[in-house]
Short mmCIF file of C-alpha atoms and ligand atoms in Angstrom, two decimals:
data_model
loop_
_atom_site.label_atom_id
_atom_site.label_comp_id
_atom_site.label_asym_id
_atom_site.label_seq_id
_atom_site.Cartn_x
_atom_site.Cartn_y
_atom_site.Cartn_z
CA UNK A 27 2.36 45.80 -27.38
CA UNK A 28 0.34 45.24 -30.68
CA UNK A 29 2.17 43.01 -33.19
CA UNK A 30 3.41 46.19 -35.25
CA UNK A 31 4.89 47.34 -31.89
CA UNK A 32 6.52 44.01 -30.79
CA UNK A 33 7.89 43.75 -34.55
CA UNK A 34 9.57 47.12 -34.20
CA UNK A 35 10.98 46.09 -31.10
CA UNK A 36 12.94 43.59 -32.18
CA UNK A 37 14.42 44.56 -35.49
CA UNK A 38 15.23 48.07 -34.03
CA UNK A 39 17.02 46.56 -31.09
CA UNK A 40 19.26 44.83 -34.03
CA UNK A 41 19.36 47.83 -36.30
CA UNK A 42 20.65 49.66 -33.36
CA UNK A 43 23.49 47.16 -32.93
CA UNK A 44 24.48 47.06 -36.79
CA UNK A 45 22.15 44.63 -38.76
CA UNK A 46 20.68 45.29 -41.82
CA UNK A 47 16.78 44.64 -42.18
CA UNK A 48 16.41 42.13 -44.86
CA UNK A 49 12.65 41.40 -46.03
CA UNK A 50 11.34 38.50 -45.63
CA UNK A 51 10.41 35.84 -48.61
CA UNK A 52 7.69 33.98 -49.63
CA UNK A 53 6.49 30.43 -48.09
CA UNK A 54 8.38 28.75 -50.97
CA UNK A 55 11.72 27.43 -50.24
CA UNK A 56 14.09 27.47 -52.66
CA UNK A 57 14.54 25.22 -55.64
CA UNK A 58 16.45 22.08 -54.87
CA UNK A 59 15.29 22.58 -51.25
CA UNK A 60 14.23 19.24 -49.58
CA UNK A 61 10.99 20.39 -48.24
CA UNK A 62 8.28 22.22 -49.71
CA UNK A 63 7.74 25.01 -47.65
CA UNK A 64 9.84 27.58 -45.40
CA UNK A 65 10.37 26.24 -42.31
CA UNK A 66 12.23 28.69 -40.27
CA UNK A 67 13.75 31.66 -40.50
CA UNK A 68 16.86 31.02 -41.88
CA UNK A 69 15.97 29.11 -44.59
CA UNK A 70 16.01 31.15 -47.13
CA UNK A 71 19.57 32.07 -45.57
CA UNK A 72 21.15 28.48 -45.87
CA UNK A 73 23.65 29.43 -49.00
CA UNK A 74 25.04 32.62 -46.94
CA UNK A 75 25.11 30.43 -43.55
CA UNK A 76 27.34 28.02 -45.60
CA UNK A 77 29.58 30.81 -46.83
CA UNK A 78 28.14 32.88 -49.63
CA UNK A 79 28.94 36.88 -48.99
CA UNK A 80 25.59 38.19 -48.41
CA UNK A 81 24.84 41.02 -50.46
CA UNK A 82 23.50 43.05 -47.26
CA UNK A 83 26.74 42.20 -45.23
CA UNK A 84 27.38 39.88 -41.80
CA UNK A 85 24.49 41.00 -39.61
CA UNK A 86 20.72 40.51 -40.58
CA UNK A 87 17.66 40.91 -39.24
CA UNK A 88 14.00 40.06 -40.61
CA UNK A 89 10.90 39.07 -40.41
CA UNK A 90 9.62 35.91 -42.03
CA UNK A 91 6.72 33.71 -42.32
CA UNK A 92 6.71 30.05 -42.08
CA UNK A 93 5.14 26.72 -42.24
CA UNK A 94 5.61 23.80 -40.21
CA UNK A 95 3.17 20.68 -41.84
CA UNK A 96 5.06 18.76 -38.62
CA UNK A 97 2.73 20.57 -36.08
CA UNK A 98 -0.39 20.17 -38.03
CA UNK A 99 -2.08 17.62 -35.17
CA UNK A 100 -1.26 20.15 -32.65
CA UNK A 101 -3.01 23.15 -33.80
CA UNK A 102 -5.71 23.87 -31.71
CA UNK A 103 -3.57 23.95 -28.31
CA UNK A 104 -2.69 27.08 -27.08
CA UNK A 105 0.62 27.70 -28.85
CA UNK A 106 0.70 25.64 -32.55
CA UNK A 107 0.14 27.06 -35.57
CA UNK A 108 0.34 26.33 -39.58
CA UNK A 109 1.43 29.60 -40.73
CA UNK A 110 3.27 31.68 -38.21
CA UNK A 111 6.27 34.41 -38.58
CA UNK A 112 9.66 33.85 -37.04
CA UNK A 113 11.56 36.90 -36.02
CA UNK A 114 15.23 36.53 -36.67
CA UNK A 115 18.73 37.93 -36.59
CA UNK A 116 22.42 36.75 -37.89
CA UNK A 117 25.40 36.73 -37.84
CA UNK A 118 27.04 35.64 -40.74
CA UNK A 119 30.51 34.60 -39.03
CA UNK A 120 30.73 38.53 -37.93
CA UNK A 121 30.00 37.98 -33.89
CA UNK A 122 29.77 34.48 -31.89
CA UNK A 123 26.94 33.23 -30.32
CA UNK A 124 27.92 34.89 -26.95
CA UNK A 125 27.01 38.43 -28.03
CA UNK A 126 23.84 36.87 -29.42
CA UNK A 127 23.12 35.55 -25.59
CA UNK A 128 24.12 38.91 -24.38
CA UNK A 129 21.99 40.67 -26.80
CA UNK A 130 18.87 38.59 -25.80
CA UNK A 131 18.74 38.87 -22.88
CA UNK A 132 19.22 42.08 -22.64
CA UNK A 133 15.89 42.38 -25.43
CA UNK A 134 13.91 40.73 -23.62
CA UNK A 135 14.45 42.39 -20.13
CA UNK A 136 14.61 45.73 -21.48
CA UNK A 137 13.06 45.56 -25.15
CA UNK A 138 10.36 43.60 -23.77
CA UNK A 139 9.74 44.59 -20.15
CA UNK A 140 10.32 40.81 -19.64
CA UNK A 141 11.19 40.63 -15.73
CA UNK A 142 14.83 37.67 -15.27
CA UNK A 143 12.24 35.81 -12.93
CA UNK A 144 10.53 34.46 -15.88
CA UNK A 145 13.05 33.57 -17.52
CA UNK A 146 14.94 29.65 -17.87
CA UNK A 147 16.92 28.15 -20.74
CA UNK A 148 18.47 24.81 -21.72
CA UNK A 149 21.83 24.41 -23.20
CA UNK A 150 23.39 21.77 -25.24
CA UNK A 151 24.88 19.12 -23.00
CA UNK A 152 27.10 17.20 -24.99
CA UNK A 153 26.52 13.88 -26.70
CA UNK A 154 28.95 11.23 -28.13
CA UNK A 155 30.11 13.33 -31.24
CA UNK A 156 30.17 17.38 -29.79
CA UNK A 157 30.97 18.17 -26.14
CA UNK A 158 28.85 20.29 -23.95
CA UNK A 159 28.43 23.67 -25.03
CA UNK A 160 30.38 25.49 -22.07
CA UNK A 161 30.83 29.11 -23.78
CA UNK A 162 26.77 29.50 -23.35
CA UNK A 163 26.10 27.99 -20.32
CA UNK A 164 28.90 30.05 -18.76
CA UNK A 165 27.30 33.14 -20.48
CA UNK A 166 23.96 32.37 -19.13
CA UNK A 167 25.53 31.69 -15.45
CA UNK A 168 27.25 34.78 -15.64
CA UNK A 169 24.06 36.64 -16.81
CA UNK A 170 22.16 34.81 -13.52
CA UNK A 171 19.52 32.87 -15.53
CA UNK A 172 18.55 29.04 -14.15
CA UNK A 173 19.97 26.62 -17.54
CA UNK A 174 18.96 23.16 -17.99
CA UNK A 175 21.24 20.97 -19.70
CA UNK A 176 19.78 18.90 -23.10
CA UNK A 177 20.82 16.60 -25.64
CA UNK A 178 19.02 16.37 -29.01
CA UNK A 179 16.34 19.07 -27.59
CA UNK A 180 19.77 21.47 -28.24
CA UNK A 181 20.84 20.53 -31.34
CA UNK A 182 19.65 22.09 -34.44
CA UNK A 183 19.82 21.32 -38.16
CA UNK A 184 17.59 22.53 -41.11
CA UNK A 185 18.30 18.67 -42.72
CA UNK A 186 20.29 15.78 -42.61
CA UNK A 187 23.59 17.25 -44.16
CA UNK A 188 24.65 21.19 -43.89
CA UNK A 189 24.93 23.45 -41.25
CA UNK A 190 24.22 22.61 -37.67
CA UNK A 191 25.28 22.88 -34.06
CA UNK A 192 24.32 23.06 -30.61
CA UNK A 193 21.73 25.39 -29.75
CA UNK A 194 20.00 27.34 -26.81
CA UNK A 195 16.44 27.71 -26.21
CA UNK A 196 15.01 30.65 -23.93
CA UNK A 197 11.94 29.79 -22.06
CA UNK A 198 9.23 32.88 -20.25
CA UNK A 199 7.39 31.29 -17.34
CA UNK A 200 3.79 31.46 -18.13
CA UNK A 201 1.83 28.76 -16.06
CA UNK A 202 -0.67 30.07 -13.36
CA UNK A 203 1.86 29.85 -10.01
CA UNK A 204 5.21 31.16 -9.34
CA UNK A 205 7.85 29.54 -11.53
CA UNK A 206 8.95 26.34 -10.71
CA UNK A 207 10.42 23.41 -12.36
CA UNK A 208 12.54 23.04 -15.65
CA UNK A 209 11.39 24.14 -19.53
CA UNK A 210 11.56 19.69 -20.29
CA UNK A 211 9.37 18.87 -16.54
CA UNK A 212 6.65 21.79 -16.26
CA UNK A 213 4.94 23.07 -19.32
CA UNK A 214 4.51 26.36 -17.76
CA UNK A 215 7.33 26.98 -19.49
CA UNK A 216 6.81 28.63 -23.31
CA UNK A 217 9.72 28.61 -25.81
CA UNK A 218 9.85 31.90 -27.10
CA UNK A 219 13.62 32.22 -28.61
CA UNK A 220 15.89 30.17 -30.14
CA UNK A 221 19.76 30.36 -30.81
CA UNK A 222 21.78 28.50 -32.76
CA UNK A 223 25.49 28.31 -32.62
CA UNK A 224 25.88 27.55 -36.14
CA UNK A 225 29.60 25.37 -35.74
CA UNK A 226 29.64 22.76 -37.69
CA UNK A 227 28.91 21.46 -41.39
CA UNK A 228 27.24 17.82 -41.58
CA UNK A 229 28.22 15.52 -44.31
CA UNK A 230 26.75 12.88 -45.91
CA UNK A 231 28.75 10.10 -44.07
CA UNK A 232 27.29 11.62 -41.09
CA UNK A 233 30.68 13.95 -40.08
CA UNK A 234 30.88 16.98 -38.79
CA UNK A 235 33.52 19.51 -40.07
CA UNK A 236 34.11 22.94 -38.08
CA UNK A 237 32.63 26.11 -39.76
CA UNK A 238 34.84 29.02 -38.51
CA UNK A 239 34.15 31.85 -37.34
CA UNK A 240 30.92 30.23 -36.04
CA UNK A 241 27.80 31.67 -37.50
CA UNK A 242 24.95 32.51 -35.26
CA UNK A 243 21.51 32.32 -36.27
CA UNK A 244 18.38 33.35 -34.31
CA UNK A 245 14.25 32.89 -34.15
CA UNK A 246 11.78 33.99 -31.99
CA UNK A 247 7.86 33.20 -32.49
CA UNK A 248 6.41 36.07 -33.07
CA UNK A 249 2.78 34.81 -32.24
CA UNK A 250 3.83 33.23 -28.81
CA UNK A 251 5.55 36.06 -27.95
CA UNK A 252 2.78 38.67 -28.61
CA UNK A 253 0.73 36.02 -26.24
CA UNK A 254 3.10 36.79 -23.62
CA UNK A 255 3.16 40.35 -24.19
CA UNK A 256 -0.76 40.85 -24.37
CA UNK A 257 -1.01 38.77 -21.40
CA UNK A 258 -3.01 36.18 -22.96
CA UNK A 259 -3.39 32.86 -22.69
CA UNK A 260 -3.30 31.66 -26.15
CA UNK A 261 -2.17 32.58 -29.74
CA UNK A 262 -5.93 32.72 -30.88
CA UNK A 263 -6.22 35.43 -28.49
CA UNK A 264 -4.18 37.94 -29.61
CA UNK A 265 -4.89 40.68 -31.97
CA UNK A 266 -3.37 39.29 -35.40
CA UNK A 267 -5.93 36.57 -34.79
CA UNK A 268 -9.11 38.47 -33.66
CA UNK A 269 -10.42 39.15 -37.01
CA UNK A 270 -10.84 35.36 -37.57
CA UNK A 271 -11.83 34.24 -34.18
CA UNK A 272 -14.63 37.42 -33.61
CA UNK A 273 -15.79 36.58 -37.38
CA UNK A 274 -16.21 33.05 -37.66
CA UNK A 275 -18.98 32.53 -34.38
CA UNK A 276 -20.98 34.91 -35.65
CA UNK A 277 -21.29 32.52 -38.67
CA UNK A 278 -20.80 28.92 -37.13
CA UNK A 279 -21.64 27.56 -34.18
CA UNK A 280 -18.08 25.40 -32.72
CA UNK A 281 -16.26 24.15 -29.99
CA UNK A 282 -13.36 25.98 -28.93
CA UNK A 283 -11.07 23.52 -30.44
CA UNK A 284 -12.65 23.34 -33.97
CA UNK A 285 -12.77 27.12 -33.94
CA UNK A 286 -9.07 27.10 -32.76
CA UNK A 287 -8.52 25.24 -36.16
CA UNK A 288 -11.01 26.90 -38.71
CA UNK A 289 -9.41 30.17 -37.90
CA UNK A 290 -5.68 28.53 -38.16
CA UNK A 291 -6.41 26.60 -41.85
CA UNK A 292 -7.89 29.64 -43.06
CA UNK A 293 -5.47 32.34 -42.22
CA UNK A 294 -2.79 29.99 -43.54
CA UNK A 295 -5.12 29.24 -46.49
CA UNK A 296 -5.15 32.55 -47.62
CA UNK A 297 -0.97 33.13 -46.73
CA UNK A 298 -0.59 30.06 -48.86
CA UNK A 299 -3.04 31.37 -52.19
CA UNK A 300 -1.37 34.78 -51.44
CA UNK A 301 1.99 33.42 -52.36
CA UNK A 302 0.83 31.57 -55.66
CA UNK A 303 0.14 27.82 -54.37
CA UNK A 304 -3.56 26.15 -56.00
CA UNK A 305 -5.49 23.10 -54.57
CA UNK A 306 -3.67 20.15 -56.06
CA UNK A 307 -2.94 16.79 -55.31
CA UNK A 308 0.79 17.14 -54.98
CA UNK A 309 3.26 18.93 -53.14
CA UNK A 310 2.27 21.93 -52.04
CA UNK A 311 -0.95 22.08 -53.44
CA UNK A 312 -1.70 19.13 -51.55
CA UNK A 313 -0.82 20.70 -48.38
CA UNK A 314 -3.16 23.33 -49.21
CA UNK A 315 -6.09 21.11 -50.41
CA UNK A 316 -5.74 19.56 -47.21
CA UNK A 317 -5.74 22.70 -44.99
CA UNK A 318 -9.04 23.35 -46.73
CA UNK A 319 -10.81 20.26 -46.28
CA UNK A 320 -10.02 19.85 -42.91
CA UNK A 321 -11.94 23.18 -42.38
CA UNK A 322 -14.60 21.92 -44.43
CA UNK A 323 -14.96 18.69 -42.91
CA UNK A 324 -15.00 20.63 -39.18
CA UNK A 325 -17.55 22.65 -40.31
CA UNK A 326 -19.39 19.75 -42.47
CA UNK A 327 -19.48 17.60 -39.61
CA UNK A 328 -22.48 20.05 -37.41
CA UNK A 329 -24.20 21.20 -40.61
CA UNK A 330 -23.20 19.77 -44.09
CA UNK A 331 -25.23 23.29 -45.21
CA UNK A 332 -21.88 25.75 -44.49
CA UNK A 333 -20.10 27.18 -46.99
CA UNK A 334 -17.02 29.35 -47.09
CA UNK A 335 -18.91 31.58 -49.88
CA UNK A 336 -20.31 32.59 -46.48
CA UNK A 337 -16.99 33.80 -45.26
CA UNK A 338 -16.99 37.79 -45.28
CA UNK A 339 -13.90 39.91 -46.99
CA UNK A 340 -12.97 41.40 -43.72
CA UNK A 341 -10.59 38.82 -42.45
CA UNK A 342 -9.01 37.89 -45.65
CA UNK A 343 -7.59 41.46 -46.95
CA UNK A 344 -6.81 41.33 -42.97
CA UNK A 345 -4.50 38.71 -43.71
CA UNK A 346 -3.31 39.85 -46.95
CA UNK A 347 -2.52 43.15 -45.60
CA UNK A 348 -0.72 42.08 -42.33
CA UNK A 349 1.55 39.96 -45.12
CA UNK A 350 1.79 42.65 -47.54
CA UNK A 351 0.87 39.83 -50.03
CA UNK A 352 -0.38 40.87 -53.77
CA UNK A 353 -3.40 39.06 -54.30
CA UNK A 354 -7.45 40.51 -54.73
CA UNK A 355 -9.01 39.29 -51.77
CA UNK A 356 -11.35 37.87 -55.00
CA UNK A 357 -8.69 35.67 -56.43
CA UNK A 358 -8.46 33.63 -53.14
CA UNK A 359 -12.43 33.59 -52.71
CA UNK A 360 -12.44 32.10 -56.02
CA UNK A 361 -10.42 29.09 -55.02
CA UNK A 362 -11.64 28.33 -51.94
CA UNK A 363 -14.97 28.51 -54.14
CA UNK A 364 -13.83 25.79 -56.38
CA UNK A 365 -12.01 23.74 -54.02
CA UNK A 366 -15.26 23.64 -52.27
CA UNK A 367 -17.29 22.32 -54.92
CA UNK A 368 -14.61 19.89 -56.28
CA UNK A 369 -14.64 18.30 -52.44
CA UNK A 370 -18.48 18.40 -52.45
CA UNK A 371 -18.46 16.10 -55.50
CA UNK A 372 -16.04 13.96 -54.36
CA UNK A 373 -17.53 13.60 -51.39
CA UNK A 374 -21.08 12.99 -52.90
CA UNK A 375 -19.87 10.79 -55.53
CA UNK A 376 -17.98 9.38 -53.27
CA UNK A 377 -20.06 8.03 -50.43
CA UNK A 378 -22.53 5.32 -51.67
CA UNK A 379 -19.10 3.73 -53.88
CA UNK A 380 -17.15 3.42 -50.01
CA UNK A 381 -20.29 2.41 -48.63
CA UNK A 382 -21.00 -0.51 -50.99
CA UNK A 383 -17.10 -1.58 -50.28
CA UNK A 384 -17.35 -1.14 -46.76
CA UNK A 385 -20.88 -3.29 -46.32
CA UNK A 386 -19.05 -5.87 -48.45
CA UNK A 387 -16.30 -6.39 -46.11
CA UNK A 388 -18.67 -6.11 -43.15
CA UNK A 389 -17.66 -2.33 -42.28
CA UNK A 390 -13.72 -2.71 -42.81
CA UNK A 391 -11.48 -1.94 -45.93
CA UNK A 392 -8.67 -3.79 -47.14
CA UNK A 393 -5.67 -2.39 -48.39
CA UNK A 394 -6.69 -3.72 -52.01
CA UNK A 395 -9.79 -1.86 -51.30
CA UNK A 396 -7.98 1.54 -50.64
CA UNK A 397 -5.98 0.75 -53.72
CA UNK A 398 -9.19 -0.02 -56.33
CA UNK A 399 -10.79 3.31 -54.72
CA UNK A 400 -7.65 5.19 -55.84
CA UNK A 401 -6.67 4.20 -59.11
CA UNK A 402 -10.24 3.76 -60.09
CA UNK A 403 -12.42 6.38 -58.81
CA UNK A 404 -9.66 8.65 -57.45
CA UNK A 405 -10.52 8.39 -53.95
CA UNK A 406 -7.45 9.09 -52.25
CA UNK A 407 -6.76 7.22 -48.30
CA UNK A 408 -7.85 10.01 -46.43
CA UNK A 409 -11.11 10.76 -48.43
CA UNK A 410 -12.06 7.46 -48.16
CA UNK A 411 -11.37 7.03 -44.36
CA UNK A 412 -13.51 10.65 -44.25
CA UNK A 413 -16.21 8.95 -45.71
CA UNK A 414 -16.86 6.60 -43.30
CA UNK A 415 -18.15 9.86 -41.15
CA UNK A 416 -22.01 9.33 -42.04
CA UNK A 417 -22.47 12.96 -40.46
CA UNK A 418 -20.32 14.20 -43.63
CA UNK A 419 -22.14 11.83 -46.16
CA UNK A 420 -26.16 13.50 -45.58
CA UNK A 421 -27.06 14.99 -48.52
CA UNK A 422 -26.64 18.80 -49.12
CA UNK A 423 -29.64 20.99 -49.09
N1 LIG B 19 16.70 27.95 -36.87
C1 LIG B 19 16.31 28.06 -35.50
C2 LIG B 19 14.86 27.68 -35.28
O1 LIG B 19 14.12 27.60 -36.23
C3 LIG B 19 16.56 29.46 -34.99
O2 LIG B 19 16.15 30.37 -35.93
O3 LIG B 19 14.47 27.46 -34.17
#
């Protein structure tokens, strides 16, 4: 199944059973929203989770990209990513989260040719405010799939206050022998669907007050699920990725790893220009600025020579077509352009000032040090610390 195919699959199987297809939004959350970005999939749904009638009734079902700053260390394993899309469906109070259970399993083994072998999820098991969640692990025994009982691994909330509740995670066996083991004691077991028995309202105090009828929110990764589907054994190795990883060896020579990351901060580069965020040094500009240095600084750190004016066309209107995004493939060329040349000044302006601070305190910086470099020659903490790289410091030929 190709990503258009596995797509299809899943908001068809919820059209089918009454939800409307919603599209998805942009990467920025909401105003008044406590973190910058979209994080999940029902985000963007929080007022209609809470109670608002949603225009488009009680079940939904879309399609939505995200970003997750949280997993930035961990891109360039098999599974992590910056930007990625999270399938999801709803229901706003309509059904309860048993029907949601019933309904994915039923996706997955049918919808997905996904045989019940692979299969193992983990239930809420109670902790000292919410009892075990009986309802789904009695679903799940009824249904004959192995459940592992959790505490705060099964309990999901988009924030300290609003609503929350005990949650079950559904697992596809993909490690090299026959399953074996529990999702939380052998890794061969990938996350691919989450659901979230939305039952309760947090406070500020900390209380929880019952939200009736429970609301039932779902999210599936799209990119670890195509893995599964193509048989592969990462997410750079499926097809939304292979116009990044066949492009970028033919024009730098990496490690797997660095590659692994180059094509992850660019893609998401480009999602994040597409939807209107510049290079700044706040907020979410500053998320972006970083997602571009770190590429440069991967690719600085063999040959301080590459640029990403180097970077053909082809994989950007890629990306901007697969997200239906409005941009000219120019517009984001042009900033990585100037980003680029801003973080070659820094960086060349930059080096002999950390180096005469660093030989002064005999190779080490003092926190007065990082402070001076700031305010006066607005060298921010991690710039600095990048400057210590003398690999990244030779002078540009
Ligand atoms: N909100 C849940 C998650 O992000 C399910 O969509 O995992």
């Amino acid at each position: 199944m190709n990503v258009d195919e596995t797509t299809r699959t899943f908001t068809d199987f919820f059209r089918e059973r009454g939800h409307i297809l919603i599209p998805g939004n942009s990467l920025i959350s909401p105003p008044g929203d406590s973190v910058l970005f979209t994080t999940s999939g029902m985000h963007p749904l929080t007022p209609y989770l809470e109670g608002r009638p949603h225009p488009e009734g009680r079940r939904l079902v879309d399609v939505q990209r995200c970003l997750r700053t949280t997993d930035l260390e961990e891109v360039g394993d098999d599974t992590h990513l910056t930007v990625f899309e999270m399938l999801g469906s709803w229901s706003l109070g309509d059904y309860p989260g048993v029907q949601s259970l019933k309904w994915g399993y039923e996706l997955l083994r049918d919808g997905f040719g996904i045989s019940p072998d692979r299969l193992h999820v983990t239930v809420f098991g109670g902790d000292d405010q919410v009892g075990p969640d009986e309802t789904s692990l009695h679903t799940w025994e009824s249904l004959g799939v192995p459940v592992e009982l959790t505490q705060d691994e099964n309990w999901w909330s988009n924030g300290p206050t609003g609503p929350c509740g005990p949650d079950s995670e559904i697992f596809v066996w993909t490690g090299e022998t026959p399953p074996r083991g529990t999702p939380t004691t052998d890794p061969g077991w990938t996350e691919v669907w989450n659901h979230v028995m939305m039952r309760y309202r947090r406070h500020d105090d900390g209380t929880l007050e019952p939200l009736t009828p429970e609301r039932v929110d779902t999210g599936m990764g799209l990119e670890r699920m195509l893995t599964i589907l193509q048989g592969k054994s990462s997410v750079f190795d499926c097809d939304i990725f292979v116009p990044w990883t066949e492009t970028i060896p033919s024009l730098w020579q990496l490690d797997d790893r660095s590659l692994r990351i180059v094509s992850d901060h660019l893609r998401s580069t480009v999602v994040v220009i597409g939807d209107g965020i510049r290079p700044s040094n706040t907020q979410r500009g500053y998320v972006l600025r970083r997602l571009i240095r770190r590429v440069l600084t991967t690719l600085w750190r063999t040959d301080p020579t590459r640029t990403l004016s180097e970077l053909p066309t082809h994989p950007i209107e890629h990306t901007i077509d697969h997200f239906k995004q409005d941009i000219e493939v120019r517009n984001v060329r042009e900033t990585l352009r100037n980003e680029e040349d801003r973080f070659r000044t820094l960086m060349t302006k930059g080096g002999p000032i950390v180096s005469r601070h660093r030989s002064r305190g005999n190779g080490h910086l003092t926190d007065e040090d990082y402070h001076y470099l700031h305010d006066t020659h607005g060298l921010p903490r991690d710039l600095v610390d990048l400057l210590g790289e003398p690999s990244l410091t030779q002078p540009v030929g």
